[in-house]
Amino acid sequence: MLYSLTFLVEKLSLLSNFKLFEFKWTDGKRKEVGCKERTTYSHAPLSLQRGDLLEVPRTLFTHFGIYLGDNKVAHLIPDIMPVLTNDKMIIKKVITNKRLIMGCLYKCATVRVDNLEDFVYGSNILVNHMDRKYKAQQPFPNEEVADRAEQLVGAIPYSLLWNNCEHFVTYCRYGSAKSQQTEMFCECLKSIIRDQRSVFLSVLLGMIYIVCFGLAPSTTLPTILIPFTLWMAG
């Protein structure tokens, strides 16, 4: 099972090189705003300040971190290794897909400090782009942002929806943990549930399930309960 999940992540990572899964904000194209927001590239000289909020595109989402200066970035990432060992040298190694997946399943993460190149992983960087999303909340001074990030370094509980890397950086920079990616996912999920075609699709899949595996409580109950739940929630 773990091998299959790892294989899937690796293949999606390859597809991400063709920008098929690049996360986009809902307000359309990203534009530069004033001097706070800067777009830089992994192959270009970077002019970063301690406390800057960094964004880099990943396979299905955007990854976030706080720049600490001296080419170091603090970021929250799922990792099973802190649960398995206290050896800092082992934990410090670059996180593999297997470590990441196991961390997601075990709901364990770590706020770690990596060099900028490992954090970027060949992607483009957006700097302080999120400031325009939080106009009502002024960011803390950069030094305070970096200090808040450094105080959280270490093992931490993880939730894909409620405590991810975006929650970490928004807490450090604005004082409240929020994730627009989570909000967008929940909105998408609600739209699927509200679409009555989901009910008919679930019925069809349930009937196919019964035909393939026979009439039994394990096949009949889901065929009835799932469409009924979707119908009532829609």
Coordinates of C-alpha atoms in Angstrom, one line a residue:
M1 CA 0.0 0.0 0.0
L2 CA 2.8 2.4 1.0
Y3 CA 4.7 1.5 -2.2
S4 CA 1.6 2.3 -4.3
L5 CA 1.1 5.7 -2.6
T6 CA 4.8 6.5 -3.1
F7 CA 4.6 5.6 -6.7
L8 CA 1.6 7.8 -7.2
V9 CA 3.3 10.8 -5.6
E10 CA 6.4 10.3 -7.7
K11 CA 4.4 10.2 -10.9
L12 CA 2.4 13.3 -10.0
S13 CA 5.6 15.0 -9.2
L14 CA 6.7 14.3 -12.8
L15 CA 3.4 15.7 -14.1
S16 CA 3.9 18.9 -12.1
N17 CA 6.9 19.7 -14.2
F18 CA 4.4 20.4 -17.0
K19 CA 2.4 22.8 -14.8
L20 CA -0.7 20.6 -15.0
F21 CA -1.3 20.8 -11.3
E22 CA 0.0 24.2 -10.3
F23 CA -2.1 25.8 -7.6
K24 CA -3.7 29.1 -8.6
W25 CA -5.4 31.8 -6.5
T26 CA -9.0 32.4 -7.2
D27 CA -8.5 36.0 -8.2
G28 CA -6.8 35.2 -11.5
K29 CA -3.2 35.9 -12.5
R30 CA -0.6 36.8 -9.9
K31 CA 0.7 40.4 -10.3
E32 CA 3.3 42.3 -8.5
V33 CA 2.0 44.8 -5.9
G34 CA 4.2 47.6 -4.6
C35 CA 7.5 46.6 -3.1
K36 CA 6.2 44.0 -0.7
E37 CA 5.5 41.3 -3.3
R38 CA 8.3 40.0 -5.4
T39 CA 8.5 37.1 -7.8
T40 CA 11.9 35.5 -8.1
Y41 CA 13.3 32.4 -9.7
S42 CA 15.4 29.5 -8.5
H43 CA 18.1 30.3 -11.0
A44 CA 18.2 34.1 -10.4
P45 CA 19.9 36.0 -7.6
L46 CA 17.6 36.3 -4.6
S47 CA 17.1 39.4 -2.5
L48 CA 15.3 38.1 0.5
Q49 CA 14.8 39.6 3.9
R50 CA 14.6 37.7 7.2
G51 CA 10.9 37.1 7.9
D52 CA 9.7 37.0 4.2
L53 CA 6.9 34.6 3.4
L54 CA 7.9 32.3 0.6
E55 CA 5.6 30.3 -1.7
V56 CA 6.7 27.6 -4.1
P57 CA 4.4 25.4 -6.3
R58 CA 4.3 21.7 -5.7
T59 CA 2.4 18.8 -7.4
L60 CA -1.1 19.5 -6.2
F61 CA -0.7 22.5 -3.9
T62 CA 1.6 25.4 -2.9
H63 CA 4.2 24.9 -0.2
F64 CA 5.0 27.8 2.2
G65 CA 7.9 28.8 4.4
I66 CA 9.4 31.6 6.3
Y67 CA 12.8 32.9 5.3
L68 CA 15.2 33.1 8.3
G69 CA 18.2 34.6 6.7
D70 CA 21.6 33.1 5.8
N71 CA 19.9 31.0 3.1
K72 CA 17.7 29.2 5.6
V73 CA 13.9 28.6 5.5
A74 CA 11.6 27.3 8.3
H75 CA 8.7 25.3 7.0
L76 CA 6.1 22.7 8.2
I77 CA 6.2 19.4 6.5
P78 CA 4.7 15.9 7.3
D79 CA 7.4 13.6 8.6
I80 CA 7.3 10.3 10.4
M81 CA 11.0 10.2 11.4
P82 CA 10.6 12.3 14.7
V83 CA 8.2 9.5 15.9
L84 CA 10.7 6.8 15.1
T85 CA 14.0 8.3 16.3
N86 CA 15.6 11.1 18.3
D87 CA 18.7 11.1 16.2
K88 CA 18.9 14.6 14.9
M89 CA 21.3 13.7 12.1
I90 CA 18.7 11.2 10.7
I91 CA 15.8 13.6 11.1
K92 CA 17.8 16.4 9.4
K93 CA 18.2 14.5 6.1
V94 CA 16.0 15.5 3.2
I95 CA 12.5 14.1 3.6
T96 CA 11.6 11.4 1.1
N97 CA 8.1 10.7 -0.3
K98 CA 7.8 7.6 2.0
R99 CA 8.6 9.7 5.1
L100 CA 6.1 12.4 4.0
I101 CA 3.3 9.9 3.3
M102 CA 3.8 8.1 6.6
G103 CA 3.8 11.5 8.3
C104 CA 0.5 12.3 6.7
L105 CA -1.0 9.0 7.7
Y106 CA 0.3 9.2 11.3
K107 CA -0.6 12.9 11.5
C108 CA 2.9 13.9 12.5
A109 CA 4.9 16.8 11.1
T110 CA 7.9 18.8 11.9
V111 CA 8.7 22.5 11.6
R112 CA 12.3 22.2 10.2
V113 CA 14.9 24.5 8.9
D114 CA 16.3 23.7 5.4
N115 CA 18.5 25.6 3.1
L116 CA 16.8 27.6 0.4
E117 CA 17.7 25.3 -2.5
D118 CA 16.2 22.2 -0.8
F119 CA 13.0 24.2 0.0
V120 CA 12.6 25.6 -3.5
Y121 CA 13.4 22.2 -5.2
G122 CA 13.8 23.9 -8.6
S123 CA 10.5 25.8 -8.5
N124 CA 9.8 29.5 -8.8
I125 CA 9.4 31.6 -5.7
L126 CA 6.7 34.1 -4.7
V127 CA 7.7 36.5 -1.9
N128 CA 5.1 38.0 0.4
H129 CA 2.4 37.4 -2.2
M130 CA 0.0 36.5 0.6
D131 CA 0.1 40.1 2.0
R132 CA -2.4 41.2 -0.6
K133 CA -4.8 38.4 0.5
Y134 CA -4.7 39.6 4.1
K135 CA -5.2 43.4 3.6
A136 CA -7.3 43.6 6.8
Q137 CA -4.4 42.0 8.8
Q138 CA -1.1 43.9 8.8
P139 CA 1.8 41.5 8.9
F140 CA 4.1 41.6 11.9
P141 CA 7.5 43.2 11.6
N142 CA 9.8 40.8 9.7
E143 CA 12.1 40.1 12.7
E144 CA 9.0 39.1 14.8
V145 CA 7.8 36.8 12.0
A146 CA 11.1 35.0 11.9
D147 CA 11.2 34.7 15.7
R148 CA 7.7 33.2 15.8
A149 CA 8.8 30.6 13.2
E150 CA 12.0 29.7 15.0
Q151 CA 10.0 29.2 18.3
L152 CA 7.9 26.5 16.6
V153 CA 10.8 24.5 15.2
G154 CA 10.4 20.8 16.1
A155 CA 7.8 18.0 16.0
I156 CA 4.2 19.2 15.7
P157 CA 0.8 17.5 15.1
Y158 CA -0.3 17.5 11.5
S159 CA -3.6 17.8 9.6
L160 CA -3.8 18.1 5.9
L161 CA -6.8 20.4 6.3
W162 CA -6.5 22.1 9.6
N163 CA -2.8 22.3 10.4
N164 CA -0.6 22.4 7.3
C165 CA 2.3 24.6 6.0
E166 CA 0.0 27.4 5.1
H167 CA -1.5 27.6 8.6
F168 CA 2.1 27.7 9.9
V169 CA 3.2 30.7 7.9
T170 CA -0.1 32.7 8.3
Y171 CA 0.2 32.2 12.1
C172 CA 3.8 33.4 12.0
R173 CA 3.2 36.4 9.8
Y174 CA -0.4 37.5 10.6
G175 CA -1.1 36.0 14.0
S176 CA -3.9 33.7 12.9
A177 CA -3.6 30.3 11.3
K178 CA -5.6 30.2 8.0
S179 CA -5.3 28.2 4.8
Q180 CA -6.9 29.4 1.5
Q181 CA -6.1 26.1 0.0
T182 CA -8.2 24.3 2.6
E183 CA -11.0 26.7 2.1
M184 CA -10.9 26.1 -1.7
F185 CA -10.9 22.3 -1.1
C186 CA -13.9 22.5 1.2
E187 CA -15.8 24.7 -1.2
C188 CA -15.1 22.2 -4.0
L189 CA -16.2 19.4 -1.8
K190 CA -19.5 21.2 -0.9
S191 CA -20.2 21.9 -4.6
I192 CA -19.8 18.1 -5.4
I193 CA -22.1 17.2 -2.5
R194 CA -24.7 19.7 -3.6
D195 CA -24.6 18.5 -7.2
Q196 CA -27.5 16.0 -7.4
R197 CA -25.6 14.1 -10.1
S198 CA -23.4 12.8 -7.4
V199 CA -26.4 10.9 -6.0
F200 CA -27.1 9.1 -9.2
L201 CA -23.4 8.4 -9.7
S202 CA -23.1 6.9 -6.2
V203 CA -26.2 4.7 -7.0
L204 CA -24.7 3.5 -10.2
L205 CA -21.4 2.7 -8.6
G206 CA -23.2 0.9 -5.8
M207 CA -25.1 -1.2 -8.3
I208 CA -21.9 -2.1 -10.0
Y209 CA -20.4 -3.0 -6.7
I210 CA -23.3 -5.3 -5.9
V211 CA -23.1 -7.0 -9.3
C212 CA -19.4 -7.6 -8.9
F213 CA -19.3 -8.8 -5.3
G214 CA -22.8 -10.1 -4.8
L215 CA -25.8 -9.0 -2.6
A216 CA -24.7 -8.7 1.0
P217 CA -24.9 -6.2 3.9
S218 CA -21.3 -5.0 3.0
T219 CA -22.4 -4.0 -0.5
T220 CA -26.1 -3.2 0.0
L221 CA -25.8 -0.8 3.0
P222 CA -23.2 1.5 1.3
T223 CA -25.3 1.5 -1.9
I224 CA -28.3 2.8 0.1
L225 CA -26.7 5.0 2.8
I226 CA -24.2 6.9 0.6
P227 CA -26.8 8.1 -1.9
F228 CA -29.3 8.9 0.9
T229 CA -26.6 11.0 2.7
L230 CA -25.7 12.9 -0.4
W231 CA -29.4 13.5 -1.2
M232 CA -30.1 14.9 2.3
A233 CA -26.9 17.0 2.3
G234 CA -27.5 18.4 -1.2

